[in-house]
Coordinates of C-alpha atoms in Angstrom, one line a residue:
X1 CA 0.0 0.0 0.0
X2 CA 1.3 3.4 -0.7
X3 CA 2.1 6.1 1.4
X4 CA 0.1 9.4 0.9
X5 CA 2.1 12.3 -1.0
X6 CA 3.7 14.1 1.4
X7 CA 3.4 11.4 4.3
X8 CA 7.4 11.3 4.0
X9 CA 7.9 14.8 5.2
X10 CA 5.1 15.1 7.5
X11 CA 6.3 16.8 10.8
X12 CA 7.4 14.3 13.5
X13 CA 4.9 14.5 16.3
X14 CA 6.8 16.2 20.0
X15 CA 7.6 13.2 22.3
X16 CA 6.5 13.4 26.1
X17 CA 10.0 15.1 26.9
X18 CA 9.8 17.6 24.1
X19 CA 6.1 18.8 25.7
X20 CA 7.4 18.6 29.2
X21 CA 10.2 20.6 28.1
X22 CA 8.2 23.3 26.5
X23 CA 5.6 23.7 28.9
X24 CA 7.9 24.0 31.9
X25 CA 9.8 26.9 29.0
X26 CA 6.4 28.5 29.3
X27 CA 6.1 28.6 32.5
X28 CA 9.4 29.8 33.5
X29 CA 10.5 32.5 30.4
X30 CA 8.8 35.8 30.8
X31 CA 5.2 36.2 28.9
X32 CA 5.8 40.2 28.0
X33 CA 7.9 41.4 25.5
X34 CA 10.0 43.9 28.0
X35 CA 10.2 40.2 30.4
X36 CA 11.8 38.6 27.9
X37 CA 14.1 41.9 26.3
X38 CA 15.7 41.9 30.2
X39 CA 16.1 38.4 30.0
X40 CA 18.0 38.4 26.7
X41 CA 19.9 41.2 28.0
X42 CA 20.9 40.2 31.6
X43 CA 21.6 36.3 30.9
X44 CA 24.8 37.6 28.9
X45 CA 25.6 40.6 31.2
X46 CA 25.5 38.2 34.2
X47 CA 27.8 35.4 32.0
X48 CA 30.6 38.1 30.8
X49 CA 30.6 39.5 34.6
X50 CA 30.7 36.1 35.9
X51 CA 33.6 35.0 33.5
X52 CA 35.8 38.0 34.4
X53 CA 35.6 37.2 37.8
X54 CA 36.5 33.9 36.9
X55 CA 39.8 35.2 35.0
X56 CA 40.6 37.5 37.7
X57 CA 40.1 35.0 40.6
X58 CA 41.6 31.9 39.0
X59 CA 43.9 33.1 36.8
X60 CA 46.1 36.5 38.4
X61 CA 44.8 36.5 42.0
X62 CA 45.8 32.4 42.6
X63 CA 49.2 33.3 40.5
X64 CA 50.0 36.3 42.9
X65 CA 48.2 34.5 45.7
X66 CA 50.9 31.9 45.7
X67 CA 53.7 33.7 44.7
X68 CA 53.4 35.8 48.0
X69 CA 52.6 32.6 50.0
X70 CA 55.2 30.6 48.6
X71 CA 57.9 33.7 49.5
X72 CA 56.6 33.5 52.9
X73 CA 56.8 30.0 53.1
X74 CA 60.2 30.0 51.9
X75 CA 61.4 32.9 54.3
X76 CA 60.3 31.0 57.3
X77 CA 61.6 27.6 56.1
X78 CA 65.1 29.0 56.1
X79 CA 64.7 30.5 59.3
X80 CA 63.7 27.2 60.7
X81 CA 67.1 25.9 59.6
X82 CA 69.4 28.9 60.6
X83 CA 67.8 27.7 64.2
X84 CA 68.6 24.6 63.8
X85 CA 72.4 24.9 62.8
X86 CA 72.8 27.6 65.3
X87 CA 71.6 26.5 68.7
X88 CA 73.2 28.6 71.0
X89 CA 70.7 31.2 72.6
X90 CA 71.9 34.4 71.4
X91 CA 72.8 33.1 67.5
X92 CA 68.6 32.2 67.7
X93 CA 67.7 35.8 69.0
X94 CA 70.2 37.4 66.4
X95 CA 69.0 35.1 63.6
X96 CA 64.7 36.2 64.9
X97 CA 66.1 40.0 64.5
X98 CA 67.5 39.8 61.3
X99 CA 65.3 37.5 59.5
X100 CA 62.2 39.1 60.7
X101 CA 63.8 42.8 60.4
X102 CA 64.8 42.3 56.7
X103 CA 61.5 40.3 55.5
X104 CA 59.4 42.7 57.5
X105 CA 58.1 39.9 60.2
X106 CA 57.8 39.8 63.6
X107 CA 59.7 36.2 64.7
X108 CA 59.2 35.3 68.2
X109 CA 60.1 31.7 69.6
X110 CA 58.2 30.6 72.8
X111 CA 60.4 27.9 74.3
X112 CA 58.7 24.6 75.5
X113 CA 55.7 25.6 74.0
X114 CA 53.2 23.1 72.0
X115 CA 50.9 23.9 69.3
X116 CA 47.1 23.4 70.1
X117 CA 45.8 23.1 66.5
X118 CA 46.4 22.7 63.3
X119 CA 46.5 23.9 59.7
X120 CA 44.1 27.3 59.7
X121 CA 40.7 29.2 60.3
X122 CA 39.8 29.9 56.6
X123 CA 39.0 33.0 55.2
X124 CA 37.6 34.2 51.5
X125 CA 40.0 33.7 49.1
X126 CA 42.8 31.7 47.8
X127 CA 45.5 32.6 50.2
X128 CA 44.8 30.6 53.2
X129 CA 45.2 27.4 50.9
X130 CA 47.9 28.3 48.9
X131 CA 49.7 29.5 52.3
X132 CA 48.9 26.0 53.8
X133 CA 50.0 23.8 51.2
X134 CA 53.6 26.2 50.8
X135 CA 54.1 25.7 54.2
X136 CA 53.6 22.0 54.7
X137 CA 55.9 21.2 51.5
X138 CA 58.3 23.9 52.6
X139 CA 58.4 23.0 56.9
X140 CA 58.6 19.7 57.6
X141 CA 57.1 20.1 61.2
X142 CA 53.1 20.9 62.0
X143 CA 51.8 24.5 61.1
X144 CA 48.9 26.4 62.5
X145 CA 48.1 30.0 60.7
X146 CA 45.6 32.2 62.5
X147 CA 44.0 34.9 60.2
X148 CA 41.2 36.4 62.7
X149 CA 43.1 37.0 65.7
X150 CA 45.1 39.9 64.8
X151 CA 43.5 43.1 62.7
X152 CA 45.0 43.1 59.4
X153 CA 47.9 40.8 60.4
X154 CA 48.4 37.1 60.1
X155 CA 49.6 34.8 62.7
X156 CA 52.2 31.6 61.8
X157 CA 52.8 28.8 64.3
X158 CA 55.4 26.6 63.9
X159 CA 55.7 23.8 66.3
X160 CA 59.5 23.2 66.6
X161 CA 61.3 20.4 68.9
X162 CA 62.7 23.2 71.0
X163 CA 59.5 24.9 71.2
X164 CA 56.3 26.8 68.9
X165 CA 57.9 29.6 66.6
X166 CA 55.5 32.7 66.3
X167 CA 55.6 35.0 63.3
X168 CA 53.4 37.8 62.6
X169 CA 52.9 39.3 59.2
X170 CA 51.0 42.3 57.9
X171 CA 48.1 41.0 55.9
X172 CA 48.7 42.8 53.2
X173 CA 51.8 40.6 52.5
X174 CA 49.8 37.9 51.3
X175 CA 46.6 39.4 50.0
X176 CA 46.6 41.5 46.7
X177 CA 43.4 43.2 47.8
X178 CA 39.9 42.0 49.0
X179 CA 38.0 39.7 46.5
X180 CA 34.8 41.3 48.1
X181 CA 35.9 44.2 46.7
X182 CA 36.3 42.6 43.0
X183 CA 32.4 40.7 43.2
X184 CA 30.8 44.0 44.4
X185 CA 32.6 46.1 41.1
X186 CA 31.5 43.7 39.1
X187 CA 27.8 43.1 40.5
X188 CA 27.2 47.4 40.9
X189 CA 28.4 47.6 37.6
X190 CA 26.4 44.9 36.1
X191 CA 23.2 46.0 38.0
X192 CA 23.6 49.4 37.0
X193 CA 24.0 48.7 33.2
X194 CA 20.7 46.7 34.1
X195 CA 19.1 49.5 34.9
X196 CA 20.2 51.2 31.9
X197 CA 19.3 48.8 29.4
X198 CA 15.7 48.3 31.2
X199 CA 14.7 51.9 31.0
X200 CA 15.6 52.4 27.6
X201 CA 13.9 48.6 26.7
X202 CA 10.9 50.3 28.7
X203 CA 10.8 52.9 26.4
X204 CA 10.7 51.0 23.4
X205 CA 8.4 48.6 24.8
X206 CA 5.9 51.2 25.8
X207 CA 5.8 52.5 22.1
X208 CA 5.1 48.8 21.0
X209 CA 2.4 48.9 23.6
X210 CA 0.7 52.0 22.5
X211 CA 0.6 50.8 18.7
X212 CA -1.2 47.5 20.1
X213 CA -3.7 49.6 22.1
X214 CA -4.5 51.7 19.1
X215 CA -5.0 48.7 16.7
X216 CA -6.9 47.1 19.1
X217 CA -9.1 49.9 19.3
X218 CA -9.2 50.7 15.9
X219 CA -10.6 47.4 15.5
X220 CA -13.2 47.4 17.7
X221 CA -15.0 50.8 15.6
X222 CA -13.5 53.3 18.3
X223 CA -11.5 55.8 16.3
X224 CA -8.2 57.4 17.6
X225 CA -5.9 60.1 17.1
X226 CA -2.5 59.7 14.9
X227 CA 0.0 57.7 16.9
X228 CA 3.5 59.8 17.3
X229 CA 5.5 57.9 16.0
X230 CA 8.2 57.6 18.9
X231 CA 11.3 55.0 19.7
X232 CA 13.4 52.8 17.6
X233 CA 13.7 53.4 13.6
X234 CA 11.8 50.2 13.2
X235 CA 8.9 50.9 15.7
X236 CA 8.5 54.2 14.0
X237 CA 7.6 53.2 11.0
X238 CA 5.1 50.5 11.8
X239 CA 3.8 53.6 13.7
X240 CA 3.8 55.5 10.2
X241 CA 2.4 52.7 8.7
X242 CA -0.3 52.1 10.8
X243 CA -1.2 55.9 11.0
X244 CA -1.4 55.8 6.8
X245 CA -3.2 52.3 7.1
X246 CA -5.6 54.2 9.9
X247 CA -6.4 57.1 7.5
X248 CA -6.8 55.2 4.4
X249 CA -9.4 52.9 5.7
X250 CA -11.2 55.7 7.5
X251 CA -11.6 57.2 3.7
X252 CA -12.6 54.2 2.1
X253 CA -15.4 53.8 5.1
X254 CA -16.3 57.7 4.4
X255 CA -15.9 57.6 0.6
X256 CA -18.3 53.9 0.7
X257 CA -20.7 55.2 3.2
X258 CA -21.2 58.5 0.7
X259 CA -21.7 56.2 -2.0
X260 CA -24.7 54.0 -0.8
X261 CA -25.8 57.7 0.4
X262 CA -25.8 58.9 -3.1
X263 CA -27.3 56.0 -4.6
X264 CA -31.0 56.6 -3.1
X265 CA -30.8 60.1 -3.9
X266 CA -28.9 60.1 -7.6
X267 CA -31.4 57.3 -8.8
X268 CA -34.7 59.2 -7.3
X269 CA -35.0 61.2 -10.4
X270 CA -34.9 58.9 -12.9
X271 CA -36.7 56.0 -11.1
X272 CA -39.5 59.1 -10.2
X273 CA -39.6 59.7 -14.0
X274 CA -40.1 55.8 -14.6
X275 CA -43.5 55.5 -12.3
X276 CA -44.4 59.0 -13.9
X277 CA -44.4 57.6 -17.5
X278 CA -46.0 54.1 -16.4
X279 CA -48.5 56.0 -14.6
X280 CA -49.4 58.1 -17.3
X281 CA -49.9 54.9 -19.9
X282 CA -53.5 54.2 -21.1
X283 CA -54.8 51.6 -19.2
X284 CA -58.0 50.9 -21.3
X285 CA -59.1 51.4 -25.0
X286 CA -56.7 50.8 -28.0
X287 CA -53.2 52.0 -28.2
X288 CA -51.4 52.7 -31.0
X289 CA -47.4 52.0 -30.9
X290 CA -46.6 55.2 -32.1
X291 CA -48.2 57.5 -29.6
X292 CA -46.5 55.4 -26.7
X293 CA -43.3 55.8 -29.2
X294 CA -42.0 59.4 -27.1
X295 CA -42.7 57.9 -23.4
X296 CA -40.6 55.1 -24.2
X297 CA -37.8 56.8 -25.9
X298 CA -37.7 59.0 -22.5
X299 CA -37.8 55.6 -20.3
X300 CA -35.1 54.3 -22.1
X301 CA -33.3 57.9 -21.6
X302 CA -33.6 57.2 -18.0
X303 CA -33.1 53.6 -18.2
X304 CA -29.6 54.3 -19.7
X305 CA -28.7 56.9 -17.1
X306 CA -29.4 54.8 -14.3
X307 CA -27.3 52.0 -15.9
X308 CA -24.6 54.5 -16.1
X309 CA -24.8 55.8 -12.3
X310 CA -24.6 52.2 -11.2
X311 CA -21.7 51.0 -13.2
X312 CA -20.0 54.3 -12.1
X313 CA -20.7 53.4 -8.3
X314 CA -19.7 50.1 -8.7
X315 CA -16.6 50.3 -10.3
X316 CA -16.0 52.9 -7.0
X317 CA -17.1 50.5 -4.9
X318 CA -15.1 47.3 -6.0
X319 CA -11.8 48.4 -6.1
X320 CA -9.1 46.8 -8.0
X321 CA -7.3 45.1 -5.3
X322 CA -7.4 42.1 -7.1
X323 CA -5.3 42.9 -10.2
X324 CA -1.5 41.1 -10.1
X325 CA 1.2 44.0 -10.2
X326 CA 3.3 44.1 -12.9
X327 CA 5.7 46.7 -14.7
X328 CA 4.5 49.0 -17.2
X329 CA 6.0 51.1 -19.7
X330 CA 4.7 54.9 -19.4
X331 CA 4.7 55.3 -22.7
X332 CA 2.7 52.8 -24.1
X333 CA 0.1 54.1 -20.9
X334 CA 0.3 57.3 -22.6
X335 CA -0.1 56.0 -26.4
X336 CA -3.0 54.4 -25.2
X337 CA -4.7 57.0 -23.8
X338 CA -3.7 59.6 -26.6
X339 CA -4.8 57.2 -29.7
X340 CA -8.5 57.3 -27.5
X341 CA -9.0 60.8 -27.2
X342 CA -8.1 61.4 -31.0
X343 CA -10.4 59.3 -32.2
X344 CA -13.2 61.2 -30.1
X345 CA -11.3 64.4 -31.8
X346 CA -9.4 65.8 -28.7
X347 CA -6.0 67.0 -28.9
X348 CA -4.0 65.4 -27.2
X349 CA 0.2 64.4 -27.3
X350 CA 2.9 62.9 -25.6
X351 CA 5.4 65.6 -24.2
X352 CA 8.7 64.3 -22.5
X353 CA 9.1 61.1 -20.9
X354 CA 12.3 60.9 -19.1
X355 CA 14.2 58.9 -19.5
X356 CA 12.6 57.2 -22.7
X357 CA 12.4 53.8 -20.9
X358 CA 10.6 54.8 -18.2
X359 CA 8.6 52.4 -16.3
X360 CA 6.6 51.5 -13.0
X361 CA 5.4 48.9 -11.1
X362 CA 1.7 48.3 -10.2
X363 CA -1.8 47.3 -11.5
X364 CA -1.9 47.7 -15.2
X365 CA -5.8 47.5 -16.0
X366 CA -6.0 50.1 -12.3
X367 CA -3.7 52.3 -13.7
X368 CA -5.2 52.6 -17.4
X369 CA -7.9 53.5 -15.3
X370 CA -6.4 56.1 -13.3
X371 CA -5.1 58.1 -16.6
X372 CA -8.2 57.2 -18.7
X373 CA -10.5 59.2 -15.7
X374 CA -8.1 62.0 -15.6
X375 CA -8.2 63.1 -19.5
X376 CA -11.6 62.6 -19.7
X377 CA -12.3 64.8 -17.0
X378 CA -9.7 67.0 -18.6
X379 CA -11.5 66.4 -22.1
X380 CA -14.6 68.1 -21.0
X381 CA -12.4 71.2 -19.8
X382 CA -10.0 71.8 -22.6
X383 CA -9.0 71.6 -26.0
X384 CA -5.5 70.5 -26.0
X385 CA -4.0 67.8 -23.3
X386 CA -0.5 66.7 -23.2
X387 CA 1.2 63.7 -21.0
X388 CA 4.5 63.7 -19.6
X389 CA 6.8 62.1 -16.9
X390 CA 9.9 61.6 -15.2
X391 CA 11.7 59.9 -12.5
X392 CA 12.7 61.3 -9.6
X393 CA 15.1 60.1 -6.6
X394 CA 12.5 57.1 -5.1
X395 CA 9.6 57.9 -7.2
X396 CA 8.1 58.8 -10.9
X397 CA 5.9 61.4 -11.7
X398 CA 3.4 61.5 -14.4
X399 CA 1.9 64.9 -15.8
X400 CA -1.4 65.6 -17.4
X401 CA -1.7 69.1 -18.2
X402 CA -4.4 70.7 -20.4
X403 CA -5.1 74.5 -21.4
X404 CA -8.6 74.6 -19.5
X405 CA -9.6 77.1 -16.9
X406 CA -8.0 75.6 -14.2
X407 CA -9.1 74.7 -10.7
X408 CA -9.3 77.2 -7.9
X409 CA -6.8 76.4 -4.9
X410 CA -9.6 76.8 -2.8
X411 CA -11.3 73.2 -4.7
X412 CA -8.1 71.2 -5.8
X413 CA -9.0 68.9 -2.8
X414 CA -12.8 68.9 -3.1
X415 CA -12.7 67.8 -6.7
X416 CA -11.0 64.7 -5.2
X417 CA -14.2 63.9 -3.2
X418 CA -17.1 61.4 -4.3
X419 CA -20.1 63.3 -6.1
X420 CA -18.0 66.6 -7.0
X421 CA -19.0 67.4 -10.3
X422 CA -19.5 70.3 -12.4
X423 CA -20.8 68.4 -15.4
X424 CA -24.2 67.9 -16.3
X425 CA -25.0 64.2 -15.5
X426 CA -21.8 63.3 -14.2
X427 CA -21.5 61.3 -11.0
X428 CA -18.0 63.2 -10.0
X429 CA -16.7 59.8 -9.1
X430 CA -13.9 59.5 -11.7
X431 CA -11.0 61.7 -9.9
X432 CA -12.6 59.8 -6.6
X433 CA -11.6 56.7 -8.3
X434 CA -8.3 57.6 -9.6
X435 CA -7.4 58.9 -5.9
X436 CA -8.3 55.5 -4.2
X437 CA -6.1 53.3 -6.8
X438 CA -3.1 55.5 -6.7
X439 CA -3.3 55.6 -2.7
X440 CA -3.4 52.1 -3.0
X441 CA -0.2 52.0 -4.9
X442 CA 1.5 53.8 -2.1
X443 CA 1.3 56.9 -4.1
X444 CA -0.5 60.7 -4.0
X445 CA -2.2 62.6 -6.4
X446 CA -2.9 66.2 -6.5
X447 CA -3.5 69.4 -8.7
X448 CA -1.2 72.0 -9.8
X449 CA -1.4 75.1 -12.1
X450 CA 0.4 73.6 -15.5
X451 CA 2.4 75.0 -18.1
X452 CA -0.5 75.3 -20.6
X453 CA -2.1 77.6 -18.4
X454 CA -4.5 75.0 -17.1
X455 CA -4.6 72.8 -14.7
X456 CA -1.9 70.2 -14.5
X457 CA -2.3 66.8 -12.5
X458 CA 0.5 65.8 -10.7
X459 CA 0.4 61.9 -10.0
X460 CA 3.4 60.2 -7.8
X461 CA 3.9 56.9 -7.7
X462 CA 6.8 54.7 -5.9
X463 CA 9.8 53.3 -8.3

């Protein structure tokens, strides 16, 4: 029996340990974003801390640590012997004087005396086991060395046949410098670069944070204001995004809801003159074909016009988000739309095109669109268009300019609005249209005063 297509690469299912493993991952790793930011932050702080102190305190502090100890060890082993080739009382005072006035120690030899313990209280550090070990290879009889009984000094006992051998050391003689010291550096300085990184992690966080709030409530029908965009490059941009996203989708809600406004009220007339007509029609008697001939001309008028509105508000109303990019030439746009209005009689031509090559990347079918509604609405204002474009540093423009009246400043952004028309019978939704497609292609559109002395629209789209 086969195996299904596929079955050979089908995922292998988690064992019990994987599960366990995860779960307890779960439970233990941080569920926020700024819980797990500290975490990725601190685990490494705490290891590179941890491995210094590591260097420091088993690497140069043990090399020093018995260096030192091993000198001592060595001073007192010698001493040992001078006593023990030199019995005579006043050779073992001389030989306690020098020795411990030229290695700095304070000798004293208690005669008869036994040593109560041995080997040595411990203390933090290295040097109370590299000091033991130096001195039991280096003195072959039993050591005791006291480190809390003196402030800042170190005690030796020797236990001697004669008697215990007492020498006192400054502290400082064997210890570089208190390894308390080192840890608490390197902990204050790793807890305050903590610190650090968590406020500024806070920060960024808290920007992530308020862009979640407002697309939650964007979601839920509650508008907001803008988000400032605030924090890291990255988190800035989504905040841009989001703002543009926010904006565009409050138009398309706007520009849909004034649609299905418009639709009851644009097809009133005609429908109004439909139940007129029908009204009017004989209902009894004979009727001749021709006298009806006039009312049904005028039905068919309206029947016409409302087949217009309709494809007009439908064609706003679907979009043309479903169109695969691709890139097209601007000049074959342009020869397009020129060969069309010629053979309606306009004048129309192609100015520069810059370079010659010049092409973009988007919706063809939207785009054809776009240009066709522009010189059209252009068409009914002038005698004479012309198309141009160029590229500029991220983007390409595209011109139409005409030698029409022009638009006031005060309506170059009203004209852009559903149901702004000036023409008889129009439904003002073709510069709507063209708007909403070249938004959708990341773009902006606008109006200018052109070069013909008309208007000139100025269309940007991304390279």
């Amino acid at each position: 029996m086969e195996s299904a297509p596929g079955a050979e690469y089908a995922p292998e299912a988690p064992t019990g340990w994987r599960r366990w493993r995860g779960r307890l991952a779960r439970r233990i790793l941080p569920r926020s974003l700024l819980g797990r930011m500290l975490l990725i932050g601190f685990i490494p702080l705490l290891t590179t801390q941890a491995i210094s102190l590591e260097l420091f305190y088993g690497n140069y502090l043990q090399i020093v640590s018995r260096r030192l100890s091993g000198d001592m060890a060595t001073t007192i082993a010698m001493t040992l012997d001078m006593l023990e080739r030199y019995p005579s009382p006043a050779d073992r005072k001389w030989i306690l004087e020098d020795a411990g006035r030229r290695a700095g120690l304070v000798m004293t030899l208690h005669e008869g005396g036994s040593l109560q313990r041995r080997g040595s209280n411990h203390v933090l550090g290295p040097i109370d086991e590299d000091l033991a070990r130096d001195l039991e290879a280096s003195v072959r009889w039993p050591t005791f060395v006291d480190w809390k009984k003196a402030h800042r000094r170190v005690m030796i006992l020797v236990q001697t046949p004669i008697g215990v051998l007492q020498v006192v050391a400054l502290r400082k003689r064997l210890d570089v410098a208190p390894v308390w010291l080192f840890v608490a550096w390197a902990s204050g300085s790793a807890l305050l670069l903590f610190l650090i990184a968590a406020l500024f992690m806070r920060n960024q966080v808290r920007a992530i944070r308020r862009l979640a709030r407002a697309a939650e409530l964007f979601g839920l029908g509650r508008d907001t204001v803008p988000i400032v965009p605030e924090g890291a490059q990255e988190i800035r941009k989504a905040a841009v995004a989001f703002n543009r996203m926010r904006d565009r989708i409050n138009r398309f809600v706007e520009q849909r809801t004034t649609v299905l406004a418009g639709v009851s009220h644009d097809l009133r007339t005609p429908l109004t003159r439909l139940r007129l007509s029908l009204a009017m029609f004989p209902r009894t008697g004979m009727i001749r074909a021709e006298d009806l001939q006039p009312d049904i001309t005028d039905m068919i008028g309206d029947i016409v016009e409302m087949e217009h509105m309709i494809e007009g508000y439908l064609s706003f109303a679907r979009g043309e988000g479903a169109e695969t990019p691709s890139v097209i030439r601007v000049e074959d746009l342009f020869e397009e739309s020129v060969t069309a209005l010629r053979r309606v009689g306009a004048r129309a031509s192609i100015g520069f095109v810059n370079p010659p090559d010049l092409t973009i990347t988007g919706r063809s079918n939207a785009l054809r669109r776009v240009l066709n509604n522009v010189v059209e609405n252009a068409r009914h204002h002038a005698t004479r268009i012309e198309l141009s474009a160029e590229r500029g540093r991220k983007q390409v423009f595209v011109y139409v300019d005409d030698n029409g009246c022009g638009v006031e400043e005060a309506r170059r952004e009203s004209v852009f609005r559903a149901f702004e028309s000036d023409k008889e019978g129009g439904t003002g939704l073709g510069l709507a249209i063209a708007r909403d497609i070249i938004h959708a292609h990341g773009g902006h559109i606008g109006l200018e005063t052109g070069p013909l002395g008309g208007a000139r629209v100025r269309i940007e789209l991304p390279a």
